[in-house]
Amino acid sequence: MQARKKSRLRNSSLGDRVFDICNIIFMVCLMIVTMYPFVNMIAVSFNDANDAVRGGIYLWPREWTFNNYKYIFGESGIYHATLISLLRTVIGTGVSVFCTAMLAFTVSRQEFVLRKFVTLFFVITMYFSGGLIPGYLLIRNLGLTDSFWVYIVPGVIGVFNMIIIRSFIEGLPEGILESARIDGAGEFTTFIRVVLPLTIPAMATVSLFVAVGQWNSWFDVFLYNSSNIKLSTLQYELMKILQTTNTSATAGAVEAYQSADNAVRVTPTSLRATMTIIASVPILIVYPFLQRYFVQGMTVGGVKG
Protein backbone atom coordinates (compact mmCIF):
# COMPACT_ATOMS: atom_id res chain seq x y z
CA MET A 1 0.00 0.00 0.00
CA GLN A 2 2.79 2.42 0.93
CA ALA A 3 4.67 1.60 -2.27
CA ARG A 4 1.53 2.30 -4.30
CA LYS A 5 1.12 5.71 -2.62
CA LYS A 6 4.75 6.62 -3.26
CA SER A 7 4.43 5.56 -6.91
CA ARG A 8 1.32 7.70 -7.32
CA LEU A 9 3.09 10.71 -5.81
CA ARG A 10 6.05 10.27 -8.18
CA ASN A 11 3.75 10.03 -11.19
CA SER A 12 1.64 13.07 -10.27
CA SER A 13 2.31 16.24 -12.21
CA LEU A 14 3.30 19.59 -10.76
CA GLY A 15 -0.21 20.89 -11.32
CA ASP A 16 -1.72 17.98 -9.37
CA ARG A 17 0.62 18.64 -6.45
CA VAL A 18 -0.17 22.35 -6.43
CA PHE A 19 -3.89 21.55 -6.51
CA ASP A 20 -3.54 19.10 -3.61
CA ILE A 21 -1.63 21.64 -1.53
CA CYS A 22 -4.15 24.41 -2.26
CA ASN A 23 -7.00 22.04 -1.53
CA ILE A 24 -5.52 21.06 1.83
CA ILE A 25 -4.89 24.70 2.77
CA PHE A 26 -8.45 25.65 1.79
CA MET A 27 -10.00 22.78 3.77
CA VAL A 28 -7.90 23.60 6.84
CA CYS A 29 -8.99 27.24 6.65
CA LEU A 30 -12.61 26.17 6.22
CA MET A 31 -12.34 23.88 9.23
CA ILE A 32 -10.90 26.69 11.35
CA VAL A 33 -13.64 29.12 10.30
CA THR A 34 -16.30 26.50 11.04
CA MET A 35 -14.91 25.35 14.38
CA TYR A 36 -13.85 28.67 15.86
CA PRO A 37 -17.33 29.99 16.83
CA PHE A 38 -18.15 26.75 18.64
CA VAL A 39 -14.79 26.60 20.44
CA ASN A 40 -15.21 30.25 21.41
CA MET A 41 -18.66 29.51 22.85
CA ILE A 42 -17.16 26.69 24.94
CA ALA A 43 -14.46 29.04 26.25
CA VAL A 44 -16.99 31.74 27.17
CA SER A 45 -19.31 29.22 28.84
CA PHE A 46 -16.51 28.05 31.15
CA ASN A 47 -15.30 31.57 31.88
CA ASP A 48 -16.35 33.77 34.78
CA ALA A 49 -19.46 35.74 33.77
CA ASN A 50 -18.28 39.18 34.90
CA ASP A 51 -14.87 38.64 33.31
CA ALA A 52 -16.47 37.51 30.02
CA VAL A 53 -18.18 40.90 29.66
CA ARG A 54 -14.75 42.51 29.16
CA GLY A 55 -14.26 40.43 25.99
CA GLY A 56 -10.94 39.18 24.71
CA ILE A 57 -11.81 35.48 25.16
CA TYR A 58 -10.99 33.45 22.08
CA LEU A 59 -10.03 29.78 22.40
CA TRP A 60 -9.42 29.37 26.14
CA PRO A 61 -11.21 30.61 29.27
CA ARG A 62 -9.42 33.38 31.11
CA GLU A 63 -10.99 32.61 34.50
CA TRP A 64 -12.24 29.02 34.73
CA THR A 65 -15.59 28.39 36.41
CA PHE A 66 -18.59 26.02 36.30
CA ASN A 67 -20.92 28.65 37.73
CA ASN A 68 -22.75 29.21 34.43
CA TYR A 69 -23.72 25.55 34.22
CA LYS A 70 -24.57 25.47 37.94
CA TYR A 71 -26.94 28.37 37.44
CA ILE A 72 -28.78 26.79 34.52
CA PHE A 73 -29.02 23.29 35.98
CA GLY A 74 -30.00 24.79 39.32
CA GLU A 75 -33.21 26.14 37.83
CA SER A 76 -36.33 24.27 38.89
CA GLY A 77 -37.91 22.15 36.21
CA ILE A 78 -34.85 22.02 33.94
CA TYR A 79 -34.44 18.24 34.31
CA HIS A 80 -38.11 17.51 33.67
CA ALA A 81 -37.98 19.82 30.64
CA THR A 82 -34.96 17.88 29.36
CA LEU A 83 -36.94 14.64 29.69
CA ILE A 84 -39.83 16.13 27.69
CA SER A 85 -37.38 17.28 25.00
CA LEU A 86 -35.89 13.80 24.79
CA LEU A 87 -39.34 12.20 24.57
CA ARG A 88 -40.57 14.54 21.85
CA THR A 89 -37.34 14.07 19.90
CA VAL A 90 -37.38 10.27 20.06
CA ILE A 91 -41.12 9.78 19.58
CA GLY A 92 -41.54 12.63 17.10
CA THR A 93 -38.62 11.47 14.98
CA GLY A 94 -39.72 7.83 14.94
CA VAL A 95 -43.36 8.58 14.09
CA SER A 96 -42.52 11.24 11.50
CA VAL A 97 -39.89 9.19 9.66
CA PHE A 98 -42.05 6.04 9.60
CA CYS A 99 -45.18 7.82 8.35
CA THR A 100 -43.22 9.89 5.84
CA ALA A 101 -41.56 6.73 4.51
CA MET A 102 -44.96 5.04 4.08
CA LEU A 103 -46.22 8.02 2.10
CA ALA A 104 -43.03 8.09 0.04
CA PHE A 105 -43.40 4.39 -0.78
CA THR A 106 -47.02 4.93 -1.82
CA VAL A 107 -46.35 7.82 -4.20
CA SER A 108 -43.30 6.05 -5.66
CA ARG A 109 -45.43 3.21 -7.04
CA GLN A 110 -46.22 3.53 -10.74
CA GLU A 111 -49.45 1.57 -10.29
CA PHE A 112 -50.82 4.14 -7.86
CA VAL A 113 -53.17 6.14 -10.09
CA LEU A 114 -53.33 9.27 -7.93
CA ARG A 115 -49.64 9.49 -7.16
CA LYS A 116 -49.06 12.68 -9.20
CA PHE A 117 -52.08 14.39 -7.65
CA VAL A 118 -51.08 13.38 -4.11
CA THR A 119 -47.50 14.49 -4.67
CA LEU A 120 -48.61 17.86 -6.04
CA PHE A 121 -51.07 18.27 -3.15
CA PHE A 122 -48.28 17.84 -0.60
CA VAL A 123 -45.73 19.92 -2.52
CA ILE A 124 -48.13 22.89 -2.57
CA THR A 125 -48.09 22.89 1.24
CA MET A 126 -44.33 23.58 1.10
CA TYR A 127 -44.99 27.01 -0.45
CA PHE A 128 -48.39 28.02 0.95
CA SER A 129 -49.75 27.85 4.49
CA GLY A 130 -52.76 29.17 6.31
CA GLY A 131 -50.68 31.35 8.60
CA LEU A 132 -50.08 31.49 12.32
CA ILE A 133 -53.61 32.35 13.53
CA PRO A 134 -55.48 29.77 11.37
CA GLY A 135 -52.88 27.21 12.37
CA TYR A 136 -53.44 27.95 16.05
CA LEU A 137 -57.21 27.75 15.64
CA LEU A 138 -56.87 24.40 13.88
CA ILE A 139 -54.68 22.98 16.65
CA ARG A 140 -57.11 24.27 19.28
CA ASN A 141 -60.16 22.82 17.53
CA LEU A 142 -58.40 19.46 17.25
CA GLY A 143 -57.97 19.48 21.02
CA LEU A 144 -54.18 19.34 20.86
CA THR A 145 -53.48 22.40 23.00
CA ASP A 146 -52.18 21.66 26.49
CA SER A 147 -51.17 18.21 25.24
CA PHE A 148 -47.90 16.41 24.55
CA TRP A 149 -49.22 15.28 21.15
CA VAL A 150 -49.10 18.82 19.81
CA TYR A 151 -45.37 18.20 19.48
CA ILE A 152 -45.91 15.05 17.42
CA VAL A 153 -49.05 15.25 15.26
CA PRO A 154 -48.45 18.50 13.29
CA GLY A 155 -45.06 17.25 12.11
CA VAL A 156 -46.01 13.68 11.19
CA ILE A 157 -45.42 14.30 7.47
CA GLY A 158 -42.45 16.28 6.18
CA VAL A 159 -42.86 17.01 2.47
CA PHE A 160 -39.19 17.67 1.76
CA ASN A 161 -38.25 14.51 3.64
CA MET A 162 -40.89 12.59 1.69
CA ILE A 163 -39.32 13.72 -1.61
CA ILE A 164 -35.89 12.54 -0.46
CA ILE A 165 -37.14 9.09 0.56
CA ARG A 166 -39.35 8.75 -2.52
CA SER A 167 -36.42 9.48 -4.83
CA PHE A 168 -34.35 6.91 -2.96
CA ILE A 169 -37.07 4.26 -3.28
CA GLU A 170 -37.48 4.97 -7.00
CA GLY A 171 -33.79 4.21 -7.40
CA LEU A 172 -34.17 0.69 -5.97
CA PRO A 173 -34.20 -2.22 -8.45
CA GLU A 174 -37.80 -2.99 -9.35
CA GLY A 175 -36.98 -6.70 -9.48
CA ILE A 176 -36.55 -6.80 -5.70
CA LEU A 177 -40.09 -5.56 -5.13
CA GLU A 178 -41.48 -7.86 -7.80
CA SER A 179 -39.78 -10.84 -6.16
CA ALA A 180 -41.43 -9.98 -2.85
CA ARG A 181 -44.85 -9.82 -4.52
CA ILE A 182 -44.27 -13.14 -6.28
CA ASP A 183 -43.48 -14.69 -2.90
CA GLY A 184 -46.89 -13.54 -1.68
CA ALA A 185 -45.94 -10.41 0.23
CA GLY A 186 -48.53 -7.66 0.38
CA GLU A 187 -47.75 -3.96 0.06
CA PHE A 188 -47.29 -3.38 3.79
CA THR A 189 -45.13 -6.49 4.17
CA THR A 190 -43.04 -5.41 1.19
CA PHE A 191 -42.62 -1.99 2.77
CA ILE A 192 -41.59 -3.36 6.18
CA ARG A 193 -39.49 -6.35 5.10
CA VAL A 194 -37.91 -5.07 1.89
CA VAL A 195 -38.11 -1.30 1.44
CA LEU A 196 -37.25 -0.12 4.95
CA PRO A 197 -33.99 -2.12 5.26
CA LEU A 198 -32.87 -0.88 1.82
CA THR A 199 -33.62 2.78 2.58
CA ILE A 200 -31.58 3.05 5.78
CA PRO A 201 -29.26 5.77 4.35
CA ALA A 202 -32.19 7.99 3.38
CA MET A 203 -34.01 7.23 6.63
CA ALA A 204 -30.93 8.13 8.67
CA THR A 205 -30.57 11.41 6.80
CA VAL A 206 -34.22 12.33 7.32
CA SER A 207 -34.04 11.22 10.96
CA LEU A 208 -31.22 13.69 11.56
CA PHE A 209 -33.24 16.53 10.01
CA VAL A 210 -36.33 15.74 12.07
CA ALA A 211 -34.43 15.13 15.32
CA VAL A 212 -32.62 18.47 15.10
CA GLY A 213 -35.90 20.25 14.42
CA GLN A 214 -37.66 18.55 17.33
CA TRP A 215 -34.81 19.13 19.76
CA ASN A 216 -34.42 22.82 18.91
CA SER A 217 -38.13 23.65 18.76
CA TRP A 218 -39.56 25.96 21.42
CA PHE A 219 -42.09 28.19 19.65
CA ASP A 220 -44.80 25.50 19.63
CA VAL A 221 -44.35 25.20 23.40
CA PHE A 222 -44.85 28.95 23.69
CA LEU A 223 -48.00 28.84 21.56
CA TYR A 224 -49.76 25.76 22.88
CA ASN A 225 -48.31 24.68 26.24
CA SER A 226 -46.78 27.76 27.86
CA SER A 227 -49.21 27.52 30.81
CA ASN A 228 -48.37 23.87 31.54
CA ILE A 229 -44.97 23.54 33.19
CA LYS A 230 -45.18 19.73 32.96
CA LEU A 231 -45.02 19.95 29.15
CA SER A 232 -42.27 22.55 28.95
CA THR A 233 -39.14 21.62 26.98
CA LEU A 234 -35.47 22.31 27.54
CA GLN A 235 -35.28 24.89 24.76
CA TYR A 236 -38.26 26.79 26.14
CA GLU A 237 -36.83 26.80 29.66
CA LEU A 238 -33.48 28.04 28.35
CA MET A 239 -35.26 30.77 26.44
CA LYS A 240 -37.09 31.88 29.59
CA ILE A 241 -33.85 31.95 31.59
CA LEU A 242 -32.16 34.10 28.96
CA GLN A 243 -35.17 36.40 28.72
CA THR A 244 -35.22 36.87 32.50
CA THR A 245 -31.50 37.58 32.61
CA ASN A 246 -31.72 40.07 29.76
CA THR A 247 -34.53 41.89 31.60
CA SER A 248 -32.52 41.99 34.81
CA ALA A 249 -29.42 43.20 33.00
CA THR A 250 -31.43 45.96 31.32
CA ALA A 251 -32.71 47.06 34.73
CA GLY A 252 -29.13 47.24 36.00
CA ALA A 253 -29.33 44.12 38.15
CA VAL A 254 -27.18 41.00 38.08
CA GLU A 255 -28.85 37.59 38.38
CA ALA A 256 -27.50 35.54 41.26
CA TYR A 257 -28.14 31.96 42.15
CA GLN A 258 -27.47 31.27 45.82
CA SER A 259 -25.80 27.89 46.18
CA ALA A 260 -24.76 26.22 49.45
CA ASP A 261 -21.46 28.06 49.81
CA ASN A 262 -21.35 30.97 47.38
CA ALA A 263 -23.27 33.12 44.94
CA VAL A 264 -23.18 32.26 41.25
CA ARG A 265 -23.36 35.37 39.09
CA VAL A 266 -24.32 35.21 35.44
CA THR A 267 -24.70 37.64 32.56
CA PRO A 268 -26.60 37.40 29.26
CA THR A 269 -23.28 36.84 27.46
CA SER A 270 -22.29 33.86 29.59
CA LEU A 271 -25.80 32.42 29.52
CA ARG A 272 -26.03 32.58 25.73
CA ALA A 273 -22.77 30.70 25.37
CA THR A 274 -23.71 28.11 28.00
CA MET A 275 -27.15 27.47 26.54
CA THR A 276 -25.67 27.10 23.05
CA ILE A 277 -23.37 24.34 24.30
CA ILE A 278 -26.14 22.60 26.28
CA ALA A 279 -28.47 22.63 23.28
CA SER A 280 -25.80 21.46 20.82
CA VAL A 281 -24.14 18.60 22.70
CA PRO A 282 -26.97 16.00 22.32
CA ILE A 283 -27.10 16.47 18.55
CA LEU A 284 -23.31 16.32 18.34
CA ILE A 285 -23.42 13.00 20.20
CA VAL A 286 -26.02 11.55 17.81
CA TYR A 287 -24.46 12.81 14.58
CA PRO A 288 -21.40 10.44 14.46
CA PHE A 289 -23.75 7.43 14.49
CA LEU A 290 -25.65 8.77 11.45
CA GLN A 291 -22.78 10.41 9.57
CA ARG A 292 -21.82 7.30 7.61
CA TYR A 293 -25.34 7.20 6.12
CA PHE A 294 -25.67 10.95 5.68
CA VAL A 295 -23.66 11.48 2.47
CA GLN A 296 -25.07 8.37 0.80
CA GLY A 297 -28.62 9.30 1.74
CA MET A 298 -28.34 12.86 0.43
CA THR A 299 -26.56 11.79 -2.77
CA VAL A 300 -28.78 8.89 -3.74
CA GLY A 301 -31.97 10.39 -2.35
CA GLY A 302 -31.45 13.69 -4.12
CA VAL A 303 -30.98 12.16 -7.58
CA LYS A 304 -33.54 9.95 -9.23
CA GLY A 305 -31.78 6.72 -10.10
CSV table of N, CA and C in Angstrom, one decimal, residues 22 121 134 208 240 299:
chain,number,residue,atom,x,y,z
A,22,CYS,N,-3.1,23.3,-2.4
A,22,CYS,CA,-4.1,24.4,-2.3
A,22,CYS,C,-5.4,23.9,-1.7
A,121,PHE,N,-50.3,17.8,-4.3
A,121,PHE,CA,-51.1,18.3,-3.1
A,121,PHE,C,-50.1,18.6,-2.0
A,134,PRO,N,-54.7,31.0,11.8
A,134,PRO,CA,-55.5,29.8,11.4
A,134,PRO,C,-54.9,28.5,11.9
A,208,LEU,N,-32.1,12.6,11.0
A,208,LEU,CA,-31.2,13.7,11.6
A,208,LEU,C,-31.9,15.0,11.4
A,240,LYS,N,-36.6,31.1,28.5
A,240,LYS,CA,-37.1,31.9,29.6
A,240,LYS,C,-36.0,32.4,30.5
A,299,THR,N,-27.0,11.9,-1.4
A,299,THR,CA,-26.6,11.8,-2.8
A,299,THR,C,-27.6,11.0,-3.6
